[in-house]
């Protein structure tokens, strides 16, 4: 039987939440890049450079929004939304959606995605894009079930 349908609300990150999230998120991003085939040195350099552009001085660049995902008054995860890479007028980009480990498998991810989509629409978006790391079958299954379409597949093979 499936998870109970949920409705989520997005609540803007407080300064202390952002400060706590930034280093953890950077470390997770480096690990994700390494899992995609980069060396630790390359992954760390690229991730650090990108974060400096998107969070100059430790604050989100214009157009970037970080939210706590709240369901029934309880924080269950987070969402980071921002402009697309080409800054088009119709799209927004989902940089990160993460449900707290002890809350997974209960429909919160689906609720977070629906809330993110609804927020993007309020910002004038007609498309929400995202990237999913290879091997993240749980997330891929969620995105497939929500109607997301694969736009590209990046592959590699170590030799």
CSV table of N, CA and C in Angstrom, one decimal, residues 29-112:
chain,number,residue,atom,x,y,z
A,29,UNK,N,27.6,17.4,-1.7
A,29,UNK,CA,27.8,17.7,-3.2
A,29,UNK,C,29.1,17.1,-3.7
A,30,UNK,N,30.1,17.3,-2.9
A,30,UNK,CA,31.4,16.8,-3.3
A,30,UNK,C,31.3,15.2,-3.4
A,31,UNK,N,30.7,14.6,-2.4
A,31,UNK,CA,30.5,13.1,-2.5
A,31,UNK,C,29.7,12.7,-3.7
A,32,UNK,N,28.7,13.5,-4.0
A,32,UNK,CA,27.9,13.2,-5.2
A,32,UNK,C,28.7,13.3,-6.5
A,33,UNK,N,29.5,14.3,-6.6
A,33,UNK,CA,30.4,14.5,-7.8
A,33,UNK,C,31.4,13.4,-7.8
A,34,UNK,N,31.9,13.0,-6.7
A,34,UNK,CA,32.9,11.8,-6.7
A,34,UNK,C,32.2,10.6,-7.2
A,35,UNK,N,31.0,10.4,-6.7
A,35,UNK,CA,30.2,9.2,-7.1
A,35,UNK,C,29.9,9.2,-8.6
A,36,UNK,N,30.0,10.4,-9.2
A,36,UNK,CA,29.8,10.5,-10.7
A,36,UNK,C,31.1,10.4,-11.4
A,37,UNK,N,32.2,10.1,-10.7
A,37,UNK,CA,33.4,9.8,-11.4
A,37,UNK,C,34.5,10.8,-11.2
A,38,UNK,N,34.3,11.9,-10.5
A,38,UNK,CA,35.4,12.9,-10.3
A,38,UNK,C,36.3,12.5,-9.1
A,39,UNK,N,37.6,12.9,-9.2
A,39,UNK,CA,38.5,12.7,-8.1
A,39,UNK,C,38.0,13.6,-6.9
A,40,UNK,N,38.4,13.4,-5.7
A,40,UNK,CA,38.1,14.3,-4.6
A,40,UNK,C,38.6,15.7,-4.9
A,41,UNK,N,39.8,15.8,-5.4
A,41,UNK,CA,40.4,17.1,-5.7
A,41,UNK,C,39.6,17.9,-6.7
A,42,UNK,N,39.2,17.3,-7.8
A,42,UNK,CA,38.4,17.9,-8.8
A,42,UNK,C,37.0,18.3,-8.3
A,43,UNK,N,36.4,17.3,-7.6
A,43,UNK,CA,35.0,17.5,-7.1
A,43,UNK,C,35.0,18.6,-6.1
A,44,UNK,N,36.0,18.7,-5.2
A,44,UNK,CA,36.1,19.7,-4.2
A,44,UNK,C,36.3,21.1,-4.8
A,45,UNK,N,37.2,21.2,-5.8
A,45,UNK,CA,37.4,22.4,-6.5
A,45,UNK,C,36.2,23.0,-7.2
A,46,UNK,N,35.6,22.1,-8.0
A,46,UNK,CA,34.4,22.5,-8.7
A,46,UNK,C,33.2,22.9,-7.8
A,47,UNK,N,33.0,22.1,-6.8
A,47,UNK,CA,31.9,22.3,-5.9
A,47,UNK,C,32.1,23.6,-5.1
A,48,UNK,N,33.3,23.9,-4.7
A,48,UNK,CA,33.7,25.1,-3.9
A,48,UNK,C,33.5,26.3,-4.8
A,49,UNK,N,34.0,26.2,-6.1
A,49,UNK,CA,33.8,27.4,-7.0
A,49,UNK,C,32.3,27.6,-7.3
A,50,UNK,N,31.6,26.6,-7.5
A,50,UNK,CA,30.1,26.8,-7.8
A,50,UNK,C,29.4,27.4,-6.6
A,51,UNK,N,29.7,26.9,-5.4
A,51,UNK,CA,29.1,27.4,-4.2
A,51,UNK,C,29.4,28.9,-4.0
A,52,UNK,N,30.6,29.3,-4.3
A,52,UNK,CA,31.0,30.7,-4.1
A,52,UNK,C,30.2,31.6,-5.0
A,53,UNK,N,29.8,31.1,-6.2
A,53,UNK,CA,29.0,31.8,-7.1
A,53,UNK,C,27.5,31.9,-6.6
A,54,UNK,N,27.0,30.8,-6.1
A,54,UNK,CA,25.6,30.7,-5.8
A,54,UNK,C,25.3,31.2,-4.4
A,55,UNK,N,26.3,31.1,-3.5
A,55,UNK,CA,26.2,31.6,-2.1
A,55,UNK,C,27.3,32.6,-1.8
A,56,UNK,N,27.4,33.7,-2.5
A,56,UNK,CA,28.5,34.7,-2.2
A,56,UNK,C,28.3,35.2,-0.8
A,57,UNK,N,29.4,35.1,-0.1
A,57,UNK,CA,29.4,35.6,1.3
A,57,UNK,C,28.5,34.7,2.2
A,58,UNK,N,28.1,33.5,1.8
A,58,UNK,CA,27.3,32.6,2.6
A,58,UNK,C,25.8,32.9,2.5
A,59,UNK,N,25.4,33.8,1.6
A,59,UNK,CA,24.0,34.0,1.4
A,59,UNK,C,23.6,33.7,0.0
A,60,UNK,N,22.3,33.3,-0.3
A,60,UNK,CA,21.9,32.9,-1.6
A,60,UNK,C,22.0,34.0,-2.6
A,61,UNK,N,22.5,33.8,-3.8
A,61,UNK,CA,22.5,34.7,-4.9
A,61,UNK,C,21.1,35.1,-5.2
A,62,UNK,N,20.9,36.2,-5.9
A,62,UNK,CA,19.5,36.5,-6.3
A,62,UNK,C,18.9,35.4,-7.1
A,63,UNK,N,17.6,35.1,-6.8
A,63,UNK,CA,16.9,34.1,-7.5
A,63,UNK,C,16.9,32.7,-6.8
A,64,UNK,N,17.8,32.6,-5.9
A,64,UNK,CA,17.9,31.3,-5.2
A,64,UNK,C,17.1,31.3,-3.9
A,65,UNK,N,16.4,30.3,-3.6
A,65,UNK,CA,15.5,30.2,-2.4
A,65,UNK,C,15.6,28.9,-1.8
A,66,UNK,N,15.9,28.9,-0.5
A,66,UNK,CA,15.9,27.7,0.3
A,66,UNK,C,14.8,27.6,1.3
A,67,UNK,N,14.1,26.5,1.4
A,67,UNK,CA,12.9,26.3,2.2
A,67,UNK,C,13.0,25.1,3.0
A,68,UNK,N,12.4,25.2,4.2
A,68,UNK,CA,12.1,24.0,5.0
A,68,UNK,C,10.8,23.4,4.4
A,69,UNK,N,10.7,22.1,4.4
A,69,UNK,CA,9.4,21.5,4.0
A,69,UNK,C,8.7,21.1,5.3
A,70,UNK,N,7.5,21.7,5.4
A,70,UNK,CA,6.7,21.5,6.6
A,70,UNK,C,5.4,20.8,6.3
A,71,UNK,N,5.2,19.7,7.0
A,71,UNK,CA,3.9,18.9,6.9
A,71,UNK,C,3.3,18.8,8.3
A,72,UNK,N,2.1,19.2,8.4
A,72,UNK,CA,1.3,19.1,9.7
A,72,UNK,C,2.1,19.7,10.8
A,73,UNK,N,2.7,20.9,10.5
A,73,UNK,CA,3.5,21.7,11.5
A,73,UNK,C,4.9,21.1,11.9
A,74,UNK,N,5.3,20.1,11.2
A,74,UNK,CA,6.6,19.5,11.5
A,74,UNK,C,7.5,19.6,10.3
A,75,UNK,N,8.8,20.0,10.5
A,75,UNK,CA,9.8,20.1,9.5
A,75,UNK,C,10.2,18.7,9.1
A,76,UNK,N,10.1,18.4,7.8
A,76,UNK,CA,10.4,17.0,7.3
A,76,UNK,C,11.6,17.0,6.3
A,77,UNK,N,12.0,18.2,5.9
A,77,UNK,CA,13.1,18.2,4.9
A,77,UNK,C,13.3,19.6,4.4
A,78,UNK,N,14.0,19.7,3.2
A,78,UNK,CA,14.3,21.0,2.6
A,78,UNK,C,14.2,20.9,1.1
A,79,UNK,N,14.1,22.1,0.5
A,79,UNK,CA,14.1,22.3,-0.9
A,79,UNK,C,14.9,23.5,-1.2
A,80,UNK,N,15.7,23.4,-2.3
A,80,UNK,CA,16.4,24.6,-2.8
A,80,UNK,C,16.0,24.8,-4.3
A,81,UNK,N,15.5,25.9,-4.6
A,81,UNK,CA,15.0,26.3,-5.9
A,81,UNK,C,15.7,27.5,-6.4
A,82,UNK,N,16.0,27.6,-7.7
A,82,UNK,CA,16.7,28.7,-8.3
A,82,UNK,C,16.4,28.9,-9.7
A,83,UNK,N,17.1,29.8,-10.3
A,83,UNK,CA,17.0,30.0,-11.8
A,83,UNK,C,17.6,28.8,-12.5
A,84,UNK,N,17.2,28.6,-13.8
A,84,UNK,CA,17.8,27.6,-14.6
A,84,UNK,C,19.2,28.2,-15.0
A,85,UNK,N,20.0,27.3,-15.5
A,85,UNK,CA,21.4,27.6,-15.9
A,85,UNK,C,21.4,28.7,-17.0
A,86,UNK,N,20.4,28.7,-17.9
A,86,UNK,CA,20.4,29.7,-18.9
A,86,UNK,C,19.5,30.9,-18.6
A,87,UNK,N,19.0,30.9,-17.3
A,87,UNK,CA,18.1,32.0,-16.8
A,87,UNK,C,17.0,32.3,-17.8
A,88,UNK,N,16.3,31.2,-18.3
A,88,UNK,CA,15.2,31.5,-19.2
A,88,UNK,C,14.0,32.0,-18.4
A,89,UNK,N,13.0,32.5,-19.1
A,89,UNK,CA,11.9,33.2,-18.4
A,89,UNK,C,10.8,32.2,-18.0
A,90,UNK,N,10.9,31.0,-18.4
A,90,UNK,CA,9.8,30.0,-18.1
A,90,UNK,C,10.1,29.0,-17.1
A,91,UNK,N,11.4,28.8,-16.8
A,91,UNK,CA,11.8,27.7,-16.0
A,91,UNK,C,12.4,28.0,-14.6
A,92,UNK,N,12.3,27.1,-13.7
A,92,UNK,CA,13.1,27.2,-12.5
A,92,UNK,C,13.8,25.8,-12.3
A,93,UNK,N,14.8,25.8,-11.5
A,93,UNK,CA,15.6,24.6,-11.3
A,93,UNK,C,15.6,24.2,-9.9
A,94,UNK,N,15.4,22.9,-9.7
A,94,UNK,CA,15.3,22.3,-8.4
A,94,UNK,C,16.8,21.8,-8.1
A,95,UNK,N,17.5,22.5,-7.3
A,95,UNK,CA,18.9,22.2,-7.0
A,95,UNK,C,18.9,21.1,-6.0
A,96,UNK,N,18.0,21.0,-5.1
A,96,UNK,CA,18.1,20.0,-4.0
A,96,UNK,C,16.7,19.8,-3.4
A,97,UNK,N,16.3,18.6,-3.2
A,97,UNK,CA,15.2,18.3,-2.3
A,97,UNK,C,15.6,17.1,-1.5
A,98,UNK,N,15.5,17.3,-0.2
A,98,UNK,CA,16.0,16.2,0.7
A,98,UNK,C,15.0,16.1,1.9
A,99,UNK,N,14.6,14.9,2.1
A,99,UNK,CA,13.7,14.6,3.2
A,99,UNK,C,14.5,14.0,4.3
A,100,UNK,N,14.3,14.4,5.5
A,100,UNK,CA,15.1,13.9,6.6
A,100,UNK,C,15.0,12.4,6.6
A,101,UNK,N,16.2,11.7,7.0
A,101,UNK,CA,16.3,10.3,6.9
A,101,UNK,C,15.2,9.5,7.6
A,102,UNK,N,14.9,10.0,8.8
A,102,UNK,CA,13.8,9.3,9.6
A,102,UNK,C,12.4,9.5,9.1
A,103,UNK,N,12.3,10.3,8.0
A,103,UNK,CA,10.9,10.6,7.5
A,103,UNK,C,10.7,10.0,6.1
A,104,UNK,N,11.7,9.4,5.6
A,104,UNK,CA,11.6,8.9,4.2
A,104,UNK,C,10.6,7.7,4.1
A,105,UNK,N,10.1,7.6,2.9
A,105,UNK,CA,9.1,6.5,2.6
A,105,UNK,C,7.7,6.7,3.1
A,106,UNK,N,7.4,7.9,3.4
A,106,UNK,CA,6.0,8.2,3.9
A,106,UNK,C,5.3,9.3,3.1
A,107,UNK,N,5.7,9.5,1.9
A,107,UNK,CA,5.0,10.5,1.0
A,107,UNK,C,5.5,11.9,1.1
A,108,UNK,N,6.5,12.2,2.0
A,108,UNK,CA,7.0,13.6,2.1
A,108,UNK,C,7.7,14.1,0.9
A,109,UNK,N,8.4,13.2,0.2
A,109,UNK,CA,9.2,13.6,-1.0
A,109,UNK,C,8.2,14.1,-2.1
A,110,UNK,N,7.1,13.3,-2.3
A,110,UNK,CA,6.1,13.7,-3.2
A,110,UNK,C,5.5,15.0,-2.9
A,111,UNK,N,5.2,15.2,-1.6
A,111,UNK,CA,4.6,16.4,-1.1
A,111,UNK,C,5.5,17.6,-1.3
A,112,UNK,N,6.8,17.4,-1.0
A,112,UNK,CA,7.8,18.4,-1.2
A,112,UNK,C,7.9,18.8,-2.7
